[in-house]
Amino acid sequence: MNILVLQHLAIEHPGSLRDLWAAAGHRLTAIELDAGETIPPLEGFDLMVAMGGPQDLWDKDALPWMCAELAAIRHWVADLGRPYLGICLGHQLLAEALGGHVAPMARPEVGLAEVTRTAAGAADPIFATLPERLTTFQCHGAEIRDLPAGAVILAENAACPTQAIRWGHHAWGLKFHVEITETTVADWQAIPAYAASLREALGAARAATLVKEVAPLLPAFRASAAAMDRALQAALAPERALNAPLGGTRAGGYHVGPGSDRSPRLGHRRPHRPHDCRRDRRNPRPGARGDRASGRRRHGALRRALPQGGDRGP
């Protein structure tokens, strides 16, 4: 599987998920957007992943690369109906790209926190594999204030009611850091702005001991990441089968020419519309745009991967 990873700070990488994907033989293409790298043509990728970062969505008009990223996410998720996973900032980007609204929290959520799975989460192919209550690592001062139409909440807590969401049957966003590793907290504390945020939220004494506080929970964090990844790969299997090679070959499951933008199943060329940051409140319904025939096939296949009964989302 070819995975496109959108990063907003070098130290905010997929962590334990990256290790799992490498061990499984998946190919990762990491794009460091804050360093001036640009998103490549999306053909050949099977999964888009957007990571965390220090940027804020309300500053997007001053960050041209973020406008381009929002456009790419919207095109990938809403127009093409392709699989997406967003973590922290990537979670917020998913909501904003699809017409939701992200705003500052009254109080930042930093450090260890428990989240609770919702009824929709219990019926979700990924969150159904996790305990009803899950200890997580958090580091954010923003939240999804308004969900995009078609989104369901999979996990919540008192500090942030939108800890995890799913849009349609193929796009997930997590506010918490499931990818945390042995070096994550120390890496973040080496960044002056992050270190200041940790001290402000936790106090100097607790911030200084955060590495030790997190260490005993690392095996559980890795187990949660592994369970979520197994469930994600299983949920995406029908999507990948639909993108089996049709003549030519490429690692992503199909063959297209460079610079084109086609539905891999039908070979239908579509323009990639630039994202207008001034018009980001549009609310597409899942499958409402793009190649409708291929979108219905993908969403139908992913629906069949969902468990029967319960809240299955839009």
PDB file of C-alpha atoms in Angstrom:
ATOM      1  CA  MET A   1       0.000   0.000   0.000  1.00  0.00           C
ATOM      2  CA  ASN A   2       1.220   3.509  -0.837  1.00  0.00           C
ATOM      3  CA  ILE A   3       0.594   6.028   1.952  1.00  0.00           C
ATOM      4  CA  LEU A   4       0.861   9.799   1.553  1.00  0.00           C
ATOM      5  CA  VAL A   5       1.787  11.472   4.866  1.00  0.00           C
ATOM      6  CA  LEU A   6       1.271  15.228   5.226  1.00  0.00           C
ATOM      7  CA  GLN A   7       3.471  16.633   8.008  1.00  0.00           C
ATOM      8  CA  HIS A   8       3.509  20.098   9.548  1.00  0.00           C
ATOM      9  CA  LEU A   9       6.609  19.709  11.740  1.00  0.00           C
ATOM     10  CA  ALA A  10       9.393  17.171  11.313  1.00  0.00           C
ATOM     11  CA  ILE A  11       9.025  15.713  14.807  1.00  0.00           C
ATOM     12  CA  GLU A  12       5.270  15.193  14.366  1.00  0.00           C
ATOM     13  CA  HIS A  13       5.510  12.079  12.228  1.00  0.00           C
ATOM     14  CA  PRO A  14       3.382   8.894  12.310  1.00  0.00           C
ATOM     15  CA  GLY A  15       5.511   7.409  15.122  1.00  0.00           C
ATOM     16  CA  SER A  16       4.393   3.903  16.048  1.00  0.00           C
ATOM     17  CA  LEU A  17       2.077   3.804  13.031  1.00  0.00           C
ATOM     18  CA  ARG A  18       5.086   4.463  10.813  1.00  0.00           C
ATOM     19  CA  ASP A  19       6.831   1.494  12.407  1.00  0.00           C
ATOM     20  CA  LEU A  20       3.792  -0.726  11.816  1.00  0.00           C
ATOM     21  CA  TRP A  21       3.450   0.361   8.205  1.00  0.00           C
ATOM     22  CA  ALA A  22       7.140  -0.183   7.494  1.00  0.00           C
ATOM     23  CA  ALA A  23       6.986  -3.664   9.027  1.00  0.00           C
ATOM     24  CA  ALA A  24       3.981  -4.485   6.838  1.00  0.00           C
ATOM     25  CA  GLY A  25       5.852  -3.425   3.709  1.00  0.00           C
ATOM     26  CA  HIS A  26       3.794  -0.321   2.985  1.00  0.00           C
ATOM     27  CA  ARG A  27       5.495   2.554   1.194  1.00  0.00           C
ATOM     28  CA  LEU A  28       5.361   5.991   2.815  1.00  0.00           C
ATOM     29  CA  THR A  29       5.814   9.337   1.100  1.00  0.00           C
ATOM     30  CA  ALA A  30       6.202  12.065   3.737  1.00  0.00           C
ATOM     31  CA  ILE A  31       5.675  15.677   2.649  1.00  0.00           C
ATOM     32  CA  GLU A  32       6.965  18.383   5.016  1.00  0.00           C
ATOM     33  CA  LEU A  33       4.525  21.166   4.172  1.00  0.00           C
ATOM     34  CA  ASP A  34       5.869  23.706   6.666  1.00  0.00           C
ATOM     35  CA  ALA A  35       9.307  23.377   5.040  1.00  0.00           C
ATOM     36  CA  GLY A  36       7.993  24.300   1.602  1.00  0.00           C
ATOM     37  CA  GLU A  37       7.449  20.834   0.139  1.00  0.00           C
ATOM     38  CA  THR A  38       4.365  20.510  -2.043  1.00  0.00           C
ATOM     39  CA  ILE A  39       1.743  17.794  -2.252  1.00  0.00           C
ATOM     40  CA  PRO A  40       2.452  15.527  -5.234  1.00  0.00           C
ATOM     41  CA  PRO A  41      -0.172  14.276  -7.701  1.00  0.00           C
ATOM     42  CA  LEU A  42      -2.497  11.996  -5.760  1.00  0.00           C
ATOM     43  CA  GLU A  43      -2.545   9.135  -8.246  1.00  0.00           C
ATOM     44  CA  GLY A  44      -0.962   5.956  -6.954  1.00  0.00           C
ATOM     45  CA  PHE A  45      -1.704   6.594  -3.272  1.00  0.00           C
ATOM     46  CA  ASP A  46      -4.067   4.364  -1.318  1.00  0.00           C
ATOM     47  CA  LEU A  47      -4.311   6.323   1.940  1.00  0.00           C
ATOM     48  CA  MET A  48      -3.801   9.968   2.897  1.00  0.00           C
ATOM     49  CA  VAL A  49      -2.615  10.686   6.450  1.00  0.00           C
ATOM     50  CA  ALA A  50      -2.343  14.203   7.909  1.00  0.00           C
ATOM     51  CA  MET A  51      -0.373  14.630  11.126  1.00  0.00           C
ATOM     52  CA  GLY A  52      -0.295  17.210  13.932  1.00  0.00           C
ATOM     53  CA  GLY A  53       1.533  20.506  14.104  1.00  0.00           C
ATOM     54  CA  PRO A  54       1.741  23.856  15.889  1.00  0.00           C
ATOM     55  CA  GLN A  55      -0.298  25.741  13.291  1.00  0.00           C
ATOM     56  CA  ASP A  56      -3.849  26.994  13.865  1.00  0.00           C
ATOM     57  CA  LEU A  57      -6.682  26.750  11.348  1.00  0.00           C
ATOM     58  CA  TRP A  58      -7.729  30.349  11.985  1.00  0.00           C
ATOM     59  CA  ASP A  59      -4.350  31.428  10.573  1.00  0.00           C
ATOM     60  CA  LYS A  60      -4.860  29.560   7.301  1.00  0.00           C
ATOM     61  CA  ASP A  61      -5.241  32.702   5.195  1.00  0.00           C
ATOM     62  CA  ALA A  62      -1.630  33.583   6.067  1.00  0.00           C
ATOM     63  CA  LEU A  63      -0.396  30.073   5.189  1.00  0.00           C
ATOM     64  CA  PRO A  64      -0.789  29.436   1.447  1.00  0.00           C
ATOM     65  CA  TRP A  65       0.404  25.851   1.838  1.00  0.00           C
ATOM     66  CA  MET A  66      -2.429  25.172   4.308  1.00  0.00           C
ATOM     67  CA  CYS A  67      -4.996  26.409   1.784  1.00  0.00           C
ATOM     68  CA  ALA A  68      -3.491  24.001  -0.746  1.00  0.00           C
ATOM     69  CA  GLU A  69      -3.583  21.208   1.831  1.00  0.00           C
ATOM     70  CA  LEU A  70      -7.253  21.854   2.607  1.00  0.00           C
ATOM     71  CA  ALA A  71      -8.004  21.725  -1.114  1.00  0.00           C
ATOM     72  CA  ALA A  72      -6.137  18.421  -1.493  1.00  0.00           C
ATOM     73  CA  ILE A  73      -7.932  16.880   1.501  1.00  0.00           C
ATOM     74  CA  ARG A  74     -11.335  17.977   0.245  1.00  0.00           C
ATOM     75  CA  HIS A  75     -10.598  16.652  -3.246  1.00  0.00           C
ATOM     76  CA  TRP A  76      -9.269  13.344  -1.910  1.00  0.00           C
ATOM     77  CA  VAL A  77     -12.070  12.733   0.592  1.00  0.00           C
ATOM     78  CA  ALA A  78     -15.154  14.386  -0.923  1.00  0.00           C
ATOM     79  CA  ASP A  79     -14.496  14.296  -4.671  1.00  0.00           C
ATOM     80  CA  LEU A  80     -12.614  11.010  -5.009  1.00  0.00           C
ATOM     81  CA  GLY A  81     -14.024   9.204  -1.963  1.00  0.00           C
ATOM     82  CA  ARG A  82     -10.600   7.930  -0.905  1.00  0.00           C
ATOM     83  CA  PRO A  83      -9.472   6.824   2.592  1.00  0.00           C
ATOM     84  CA  TYR A  84      -8.104   9.412   5.025  1.00  0.00           C
ATOM     85  CA  LEU A  85      -6.713   9.438   8.558  1.00  0.00           C
ATOM     86  CA  GLY A  86      -6.076  12.702  10.404  1.00  0.00           C
ATOM     87  CA  ILE A  87      -4.365  13.079  13.785  1.00  0.00           C
ATOM     88  CA  CYS A  88      -4.613  16.249  15.925  1.00  0.00           C
ATOM     89  CA  LEU A  89      -4.176  19.067  13.376  1.00  0.00           C
ATOM     90  CA  GLY A  90      -4.999  16.514  10.671  1.00  0.00           C
ATOM     91  CA  HIS A  91      -8.285  15.839  12.507  1.00  0.00           C
ATOM     92  CA  GLN A  92      -9.099  19.556  12.428  1.00  0.00           C
ATOM     93  CA  LEU A  93      -8.092  19.863   8.770  1.00  0.00           C
ATOM     94  CA  LEU A  94     -10.556  17.119   7.833  1.00  0.00           C
ATOM     95  CA  ALA A  95     -13.429  18.973   9.501  1.00  0.00           C
ATOM     96  CA  GLU A  96     -12.471  22.371   8.088  1.00  0.00           C
ATOM     97  CA  ALA A  97     -11.948  21.046   4.554  1.00  0.00           C
ATOM     98  CA  LEU A  98     -15.444  19.539   4.531  1.00  0.00           C
ATOM     99  CA  GLY A  99     -17.262  22.608   5.825  1.00  0.00           C
ATOM    100  CA  GLY A 100     -16.896  22.322   9.598  1.00  0.00           C
ATOM    101  CA  HIS A 101     -15.465  24.961  11.894  1.00  0.00           C
ATOM    102  CA  VAL A 102     -12.446  24.773  14.225  1.00  0.00           C
ATOM    103  CA  ALA A 103     -12.030  27.248  17.097  1.00  0.00           C
ATOM    104  CA  PRO A 104      -9.856  27.753  20.194  1.00  0.00           C
ATOM    105  CA  MET A 105     -10.752  25.773  23.316  1.00  0.00           C
ATOM    106  CA  ALA A 106     -11.549  27.557  26.564  1.00  0.00           C
ATOM    107  CA  ARG A 107      -8.709  25.564  28.140  1.00  0.00           C
ATOM    108  CA  PRO A 108      -6.042  23.536  26.281  1.00  0.00           C
ATOM    109  CA  GLU A 109      -6.026  19.780  26.780  1.00  0.00           C
ATOM    110  CA  VAL A 110      -2.465  18.610  27.417  1.00  0.00           C
ATOM    111  CA  GLY A 111      -1.085  15.392  28.874  1.00  0.00           C
ATOM    112  CA  LEU A 112      -2.898  12.182  29.735  1.00  0.00           C
ATOM    113  CA  ALA A 113      -6.680  12.124  29.390  1.00  0.00           C
ATOM    114  CA  GLU A 114      -9.395   9.501  29.159  1.00  0.00           C
ATOM    115  CA  VAL A 115     -11.780   9.424  26.201  1.00  0.00           C
ATOM    116  CA  THR A 116     -15.040   7.486  25.958  1.00  0.00           C
ATOM    117  CA  ARG A 117     -16.296   5.675  22.887  1.00  0.00           C
ATOM    118  CA  THR A 118     -19.754   6.742  21.692  1.00  0.00           C
ATOM    119  CA  ALA A 119     -22.525   4.505  20.364  1.00  0.00           C
ATOM    120  CA  ALA A 120     -21.387   5.380  16.842  1.00  0.00           C
ATOM    121  CA  GLY A 121     -17.847   4.464  17.876  1.00  0.00           C
ATOM    122  CA  ALA A 122     -18.993   1.052  19.091  1.00  0.00           C
ATOM    123  CA  ALA A 123     -20.341   0.383  15.580  1.00  0.00           C
ATOM    124  CA  ASP A 124     -17.289   1.782  13.797  1.00  0.00           C
ATOM    125  CA  PRO A 125     -14.878  -0.770  12.265  1.00  0.00           C
ATOM    126  CA  ILE A 126     -11.869   0.909  13.896  1.00  0.00           C
ATOM    127  CA  PHE A 127     -13.177   2.042  17.273  1.00  0.00           C
ATOM    128  CA  ALA A 128     -15.104  -1.174  17.871  1.00  0.00           C
ATOM    129  CA  THR A 129     -11.707  -2.827  18.414  1.00  0.00           C
ATOM    130  CA  LEU A 130     -10.851  -0.477  21.320  1.00  0.00           C
ATOM    131  CA  PRO A 131     -12.028  -0.402  24.940  1.00  0.00           C
ATOM    132  CA  GLU A 132     -15.021   1.773  25.785  1.00  0.00           C
ATOM    133  CA  ARG A 133     -12.723   3.985  27.871  1.00  0.00           C
ATOM    134  CA  LEU A 134      -9.246   4.694  26.588  1.00  0.00           C
ATOM    135  CA  THR A 135      -6.343   6.585  28.166  1.00  0.00           C
ATOM    136  CA  THR A 136      -4.783   8.864  25.567  1.00  0.00           C
ATOM    137  CA  PHE A 137      -2.065  11.486  25.178  1.00  0.00           C
ATOM    138  CA  GLN A 138      -3.307  14.952  24.245  1.00  0.00           C
ATOM    139  CA  CYS A 139      -1.641  18.188  23.194  1.00  0.00           C
ATOM    140  CA  HIS A 140      -4.050  20.672  21.635  1.00  0.00           C
ATOM    141  CA  GLY A 141      -5.692  24.024  22.212  1.00  0.00           C
ATOM    142  CA  ALA A 142      -8.293  23.858  19.436  1.00  0.00           C
ATOM    143  CA  GLU A 143     -11.419  21.802  18.842  1.00  0.00           C
ATOM    144  CA  ILE A 144     -14.010  21.172  16.167  1.00  0.00           C
ATOM    145  CA  ARG A 145     -16.759  23.589  17.153  1.00  0.00           C
ATOM    146  CA  ASP A 146     -19.114  22.717  14.270  1.00  0.00           C
ATOM    147  CA  LEU A 147     -19.027  19.290  12.631  1.00  0.00           C
ATOM    148  CA  PRO A 148     -19.222  19.055   8.856  1.00  0.00           C
ATOM    149  CA  ALA A 149     -22.488  17.629   7.575  1.00  0.00           C
ATOM    150  CA  GLY A 150     -22.228  13.854   7.368  1.00  0.00           C
ATOM    151  CA  ALA A 151     -19.783  13.435  10.267  1.00  0.00           C
ATOM    152  CA  VAL A 152     -20.376  11.270  13.339  1.00  0.00           C
ATOM    153  CA  ILE A 153     -18.570  11.443  16.680  1.00  0.00           C
ATOM    154  CA  LEU A 154     -16.756   8.233  17.628  1.00  0.00           C
ATOM    155  CA  ALA A 155     -15.127   9.281  20.929  1.00  0.00           C
ATOM    156  CA  GLU A 156     -15.538  12.164  23.367  1.00  0.00           C
ATOM    157  CA  ASN A 157     -14.676  13.553  26.782  1.00  0.00           C
ATOM    158  CA  ALA A 158     -15.690  16.559  28.852  1.00  0.00           C
ATOM    159  CA  ALA A 159     -12.783  18.702  27.663  1.00  0.00           C
ATOM    160  CA  CYS A 160     -13.338  18.027  23.956  1.00  0.00           C
ATOM    161  CA  PRO A 161     -16.607  16.470  22.724  1.00  0.00           C
ATOM    162  CA  THR A 162     -15.129  15.670  19.293  1.00  0.00           C
ATOM    163  CA  GLN A 163     -12.169  13.457  20.224  1.00  0.00           C
ATOM    164  CA  ALA A 164     -12.679  11.276  17.153  1.00  0.00           C
ATOM    165  CA  ILE A 165     -14.925  11.563  14.119  1.00  0.00           C
ATOM    166  CA  ARG A 166     -15.716   9.713  10.909  1.00  0.00           C
ATOM    167  CA  TRP A 167     -17.007  11.319   7.722  1.00  0.00           C
ATOM    168  CA  GLY A 168     -18.856   8.975   5.431  1.00  0.00           C
ATOM    169  CA  HIS A 169     -17.367   5.503   5.612  1.00  0.00           C
ATOM    170  CA  HIS A 170     -13.789   6.281   4.625  1.00  0.00           C
ATOM    171  CA  ALA A 171     -12.386   9.293   6.515  1.00  0.00           C
ATOM    172  CA  TRP A 172     -11.355   9.299  10.187  1.00  0.00           C
ATOM    173  CA  GLY A 173     -10.015  12.033  12.455  1.00  0.00           C
ATOM    174  CA  LEU A 174      -8.435  11.595  15.915  1.00  0.00           C
ATOM    175  CA  LYS A 175      -7.762  14.482  18.282  1.00  0.00           C
ATOM    176  CA  PHE A 176      -5.453  12.419  20.493  1.00  0.00           C
ATOM    177  CA  HIS A 177      -2.011  11.085  19.642  1.00  0.00           C
ATOM    178  CA  VAL A 178      -2.375   7.353  19.073  1.00  0.00           C
ATOM    179  CA  GLU A 179       1.077   7.340  17.397  1.00  0.00           C
ATOM    180  CA  ILE A 180       3.048   8.250  20.536  1.00  0.00           C
ATOM    181  CA  THR A 181       6.430   6.516  21.036  1.00  0.00           C
ATOM    182  CA  GLU A 182       9.218   6.468  23.622  1.00  0.00           C
ATOM    183  CA  THR A 183      10.690   9.703  22.241  1.00  0.00           C
ATOM    184  CA  THR A 184       7.554  11.717  21.453  1.00  0.00           C
ATOM    185  CA  VAL A 185       7.269  13.753  24.650  1.00  0.00           C
ATOM    186  CA  ALA A 186      11.014  14.435  24.854  1.00  0.00           C
ATOM    187  CA  ASP A 187      11.076  15.448  21.188  1.00  0.00           C
ATOM    188  CA  TRP A 188       8.253  17.907  21.744  1.00  0.00           C
ATOM    189  CA  GLN A 189       9.853  19.315  24.886  1.00  0.00           C
ATOM    190  CA  ALA A 190      12.939  20.122  22.808  1.00  0.00           C
ATOM    191  CA  ILE A 191      10.855  22.630  20.811  1.00  0.00           C
ATOM    192  CA  PRO A 192      10.721  25.896  22.823  1.00  0.00           C
ATOM    193  CA  ALA A 193       7.141  26.742  21.827  1.00  0.00           C
ATOM    194  CA  TYR A 194       5.925  23.237  22.712  1.00  0.00           C
ATOM    195  CA  ALA A 195       7.848  23.224  25.992  1.00  0.00           C
ATOM    196  CA  ALA A 196       6.266  26.550  26.945  1.00  0.00           C
ATOM    197  CA  SER A 197       2.792  25.206  26.143  1.00  0.00           C
ATOM    198  CA  LEU A 198       3.390  22.123  28.285  1.00  0.00           C
ATOM    199  CA  ARG A 199       4.568  24.235  31.222  1.00  0.00           C
ATOM    200  CA  GLU A 200       1.638  26.610  30.877  1.00  0.00           C
ATOM    201  CA  ALA A 201      -0.937  23.813  30.744  1.00  0.00           C
ATOM    202  CA  LEU A 202       0.547  21.441  33.323  1.00  0.00           C
ATOM    203  CA  GLY A 203       2.742  23.625  35.486  1.00  0.00           C
ATOM    204  CA  ALA A 204       6.532  23.483  35.470  1.00  0.00           C
ATOM    205  CA  ALA A 205       6.797  20.618  37.971  1.00  0.00           C
ATOM    206  CA  ARG A 206       4.448  18.226  36.199  1.00  0.00           C
ATOM    207  CA  ALA A 207       5.746  19.148  32.753  1.00  0.00           C
ATOM    208  CA  ALA A 208       9.239  18.196  33.938  1.00  0.00           C
ATOM    209  CA  THR A 209       8.049  14.702  34.909  1.00  0.00           C
ATOM    210  CA  LEU A 210       5.781  14.086  31.917  1.00  0.00           C
ATOM    211  CA  VAL A 211       8.213  11.692  30.216  1.00  0.00           C
ATOM    212  CA  LYS A 212       8.238   9.483  33.325  1.00  0.00           C
ATOM    213  CA  GLU A 213       4.465   9.756  33.687  1.00  0.00           C
ATOM    214  CA  VAL A 214       3.886   8.581  30.128  1.00  0.00           C
ATOM    215  CA  ALA A 215       6.513   5.796  30.063  1.00  0.00           C
ATOM    216  CA  PRO A 216       4.483   3.071  31.868  1.00  0.00           C
ATOM    217  CA  LEU A 217       1.611   3.561  29.411  1.00  0.00           C
ATOM    218  CA  LEU A 218       3.670   3.195  26.238  1.00  0.00           C
ATOM    219  CA  PRO A 219       2.932  -0.541  25.781  1.00  0.00           C
ATOM    220  CA  ALA A 220      -0.798   0.195  25.986  1.00  0.00           C
ATOM    221  CA  PHE A 221      -0.439   3.073  23.523  1.00  0.00           C
ATOM    222  CA  ARG A 222       1.391   0.809  21.085  1.00  0.00           C
ATOM    223  CA  ALA A 223      -1.254  -1.895  21.503  1.00  0.00           C
ATOM    224  CA  SER A 224      -4.023   0.613  20.757  1.00  0.00           C
ATOM    225  CA  ALA A 225      -2.177   1.860  17.679  1.00  0.00           C
ATOM    226  CA  ALA A 226      -1.686  -1.706  16.443  1.00  0.00           C
ATOM    227  CA  ALA A 227      -5.358  -2.590  16.997  1.00  0.00           C
ATOM    228  CA  MET A 228      -6.507   0.531  15.182  1.00  0.00           C
ATOM    229  CA  ASP A 229      -4.120  -0.114  12.299  1.00  0.00           C
ATOM    230  CA  ARG A 230      -5.286  -3.720  11.885  1.00  0.00           C
ATOM    231  CA  ALA A 231      -8.892  -2.556  11.830  1.00  0.00           C
ATOM    232  CA  LEU A 232      -8.078   0.253   9.400  1.00  0.00           C
ATOM    233  CA  GLN A 233      -6.348  -2.113   6.983  1.00  0.00           C
ATOM    234  CA  ALA A 234      -9.309  -4.508   7.167  1.00  0.00           C
ATOM    235  CA  ALA A 235     -11.795  -1.682   6.570  1.00  0.00           C
ATOM    236  CA  LEU A 236      -9.807  -0.466   3.567  1.00  0.00           C
ATOM    237  CA  ALA A 237      -9.465  -3.897   1.950  1.00  0.00           C
ATOM    238  CA  PRO A 238     -12.644  -3.502  -0.179  1.00  0.00           C
ATOM    239  CA  GLU A 239     -11.473  -0.047  -1.307  1.00  0.00           C
ATOM    240  CA  ARG A 240      -8.097  -1.433  -2.350  1.00  0.00           C
ATOM    241  CA  ALA A 241      -9.749  -4.306  -4.221  1.00  0.00           C
ATOM    242  CA  LEU A 242     -11.771  -1.802  -6.253  1.00  0.00           C
ATOM    243  CA  ASN A 243      -8.510  -0.166  -7.303  1.00  0.00           C
ATOM    244  CA  ALA A 244      -6.923  -3.364  -8.641  1.00  0.00           C
ATOM    245  CA  PRO A 245      -4.844  -2.844 -11.814  1.00  0.00           C
ATOM    246  CA  LEU A 246      -6.782  -2.362 -15.043  1.00  0.00           C
ATOM    247  CA  GLY A 247      -4.054  -3.141 -17.566  1.00  0.00           C
ATOM    248  CA  GLY A 248      -1.077  -1.067 -16.444  1.00  0.00           C
ATOM    249  CA  THR A 249       0.579  -1.558 -13.095  1.00  0.00           C
ATOM    250  CA  ARG A 250       1.665   0.697 -10.310  1.00  0.00           C
ATOM    251  CA  ALA A 251       2.237   0.061  -6.623  1.00  0.00           C
ATOM    252  CA  GLY A 252      -0.917   1.991  -5.752  1.00  0.00           C
ATOM    253  CA  GLY A 253      -3.035  -0.565  -7.646  1.00  0.00           C
ATOM    254  CA  TYR A 254      -3.513   1.302 -10.958  1.00  0.00           C
ATOM    255  CA  HIS A 255      -1.563   3.106 -13.661  1.00  0.00           C
ATOM    256  CA  VAL A 256      -2.093   6.718 -14.713  1.00  0.00           C
ATOM    257  CA  GLY A 257       0.095   9.282 -16.384  1.00  0.00           C
ATOM    258  CA  PRO A 258       1.973  11.957 -14.437  1.00  0.00           C
ATOM    259  CA  GLY A 259       0.106  15.153 -13.702  1.00  0.00           C
ATOM    260  CA  SER A 260      -3.354  13.706 -14.363  1.00  0.00           C
ATOM    261  CA  ASP A 261      -6.200  13.587 -11.894  1.00  0.00           C
ATOM    262  CA  ARG A 262      -8.410  10.607 -12.588  1.00  0.00           C
ATOM    263  CA  SER A 263     -10.750   8.338 -10.805  1.00  0.00           C
ATOM    264  CA  PRO A 264      -8.606   5.183 -10.702  1.00  0.00           C
ATOM    265  CA  ARG A 265     -11.613   2.968 -11.342  1.00  0.00           C
ATOM    266  CA  LEU A 266     -13.249   4.741 -14.257  1.00  0.00           C
ATOM    267  CA  GLY A 267     -10.350   6.734 -15.714  1.00  0.00           C
ATOM    268  CA  HIS A 268     -12.460   9.901 -15.629  1.00  0.00           C
ATOM    269  CA  ARG A 269     -10.426  13.105 -15.661  1.00  0.00           C
ATOM    270  CA  ARG A 270     -11.520  15.769 -13.191  1.00  0.00           C
ATOM    271  CA  PRO A 271     -10.001  19.188 -12.496  1.00  0.00           C
ATOM    272  CA  HIS A 272      -8.448  19.666  -9.070  1.00  0.00           C
ATOM    273  CA  ARG A 273     -10.242  22.791  -7.839  1.00  0.00           C
ATOM    274  CA  PRO A 274      -8.060  25.056  -5.672  1.00  0.00           C
ATOM    275  CA  HIS A 275      -9.433  25.416  -2.150  1.00  0.00           C
ATOM    276  CA  ASP A 276     -10.738  28.929  -1.548  1.00  0.00           C
ATOM    277  CA  CYS A 277     -10.014  29.667   2.104  1.00  0.00           C
ATOM    278  CA  ARG A 278     -12.689  32.354   1.987  1.00  0.00           C
ATOM    279  CA  ARG A 279     -15.362  29.790   1.120  1.00  0.00           C
ATOM    280  CA  ASP A 280     -14.519  26.937   3.473  1.00  0.00           C
ATOM    281  CA  ARG A 281     -17.990  26.628   5.037  1.00  0.00           C
ATOM    282  CA  ARG A 282     -19.392  24.498   2.218  1.00  0.00           C
ATOM    283  CA  ASN A 283     -20.896  21.260   3.537  1.00  0.00           C
ATOM    284  CA  PRO A 284     -20.594  18.387   1.082  1.00  0.00           C
ATOM    285  CA  ARG A 285     -22.452  15.216   1.902  1.00  0.00           C
ATOM    286  CA  PRO A 286     -20.408  12.021   1.590  1.00  0.00           C
ATOM    287  CA  GLY A 287     -20.331  10.972  -2.041  1.00  0.00           C
ATOM    288  CA  ALA A 288     -22.152  14.127  -3.156  1.00  0.00           C
ATOM    289  CA  ARG A 289     -19.327  15.279  -5.423  1.00  0.00           C
ATOM    290  CA  GLY A 290     -16.800  13.821  -7.774  1.00  0.00           C
ATOM    291  CA  ASP A 291     -17.174  10.629  -9.748  1.00  0.00           C
ATOM    292  CA  ARG A 292     -20.545   9.462  -8.426  1.00  0.00           C
ATOM    293  CA  ALA A 293     -20.345   5.970  -9.859  1.00  0.00           C
ATOM    294  CA  SER A 294     -16.930   5.194  -8.409  1.00  0.00           C
ATOM    295  CA  GLY A 295     -17.883   6.974  -5.174  1.00  0.00           C
ATOM    296  CA  ARG A 296     -20.945   4.755  -4.753  1.00  0.00           C
ATOM    297  CA  ARG A 297     -18.838   1.661  -5.367  1.00  0.00           C
ATOM    298  CA  ARG A 298     -16.247   2.682  -2.784  1.00  0.00           C
ATOM    299  CA  HIS A 299     -18.740   3.760  -0.148  1.00  0.00           C
ATOM    300  CA  GLY A 300     -20.821   0.633  -0.706  1.00  0.00           C
ATOM    301  CA  ALA A 301     -17.768  -1.575  -0.269  1.00  0.00           C
ATOM    302  CA  LEU A 302     -16.747   0.250   2.892  1.00  0.00           C
ATOM    303  CA  ARG A 303     -20.296   0.025   4.275  1.00  0.00           C
ATOM    304  CA  ARG A 304     -20.150  -3.726   3.873  1.00  0.00           C
ATOM    305  CA  ALA A 305     -16.983  -3.692   5.986  1.00  0.00           C
ATOM    306  CA  LEU A 306     -18.876  -2.012   8.822  1.00  0.00           C
ATOM    307  CA  PRO A 307     -20.511  -4.222  11.473  1.00  0.00           C
ATOM    308  CA  GLN A 308     -24.247  -4.764  11.130  1.00  0.00           C
ATOM    309  CA  GLY A 309     -26.592  -2.911  13.456  1.00  0.00           C
ATOM    310  CA  GLY A 310     -26.063   0.184  15.566  1.00  0.00           C
ATOM    311  CA  ASP A 311     -25.305   3.683  14.328  1.00  0.00           C
ATOM    312  CA  ARG A 312     -23.436   3.247  11.080  1.00  0.00           C
ATOM    313  CA  GLY A 313     -23.168   6.927  10.301  1.00  0.00           C
ATOM    314  CA  PRO A 314     -24.293   8.690   7.139  1.00  0.00           C
TER     315      PRO A 314
END
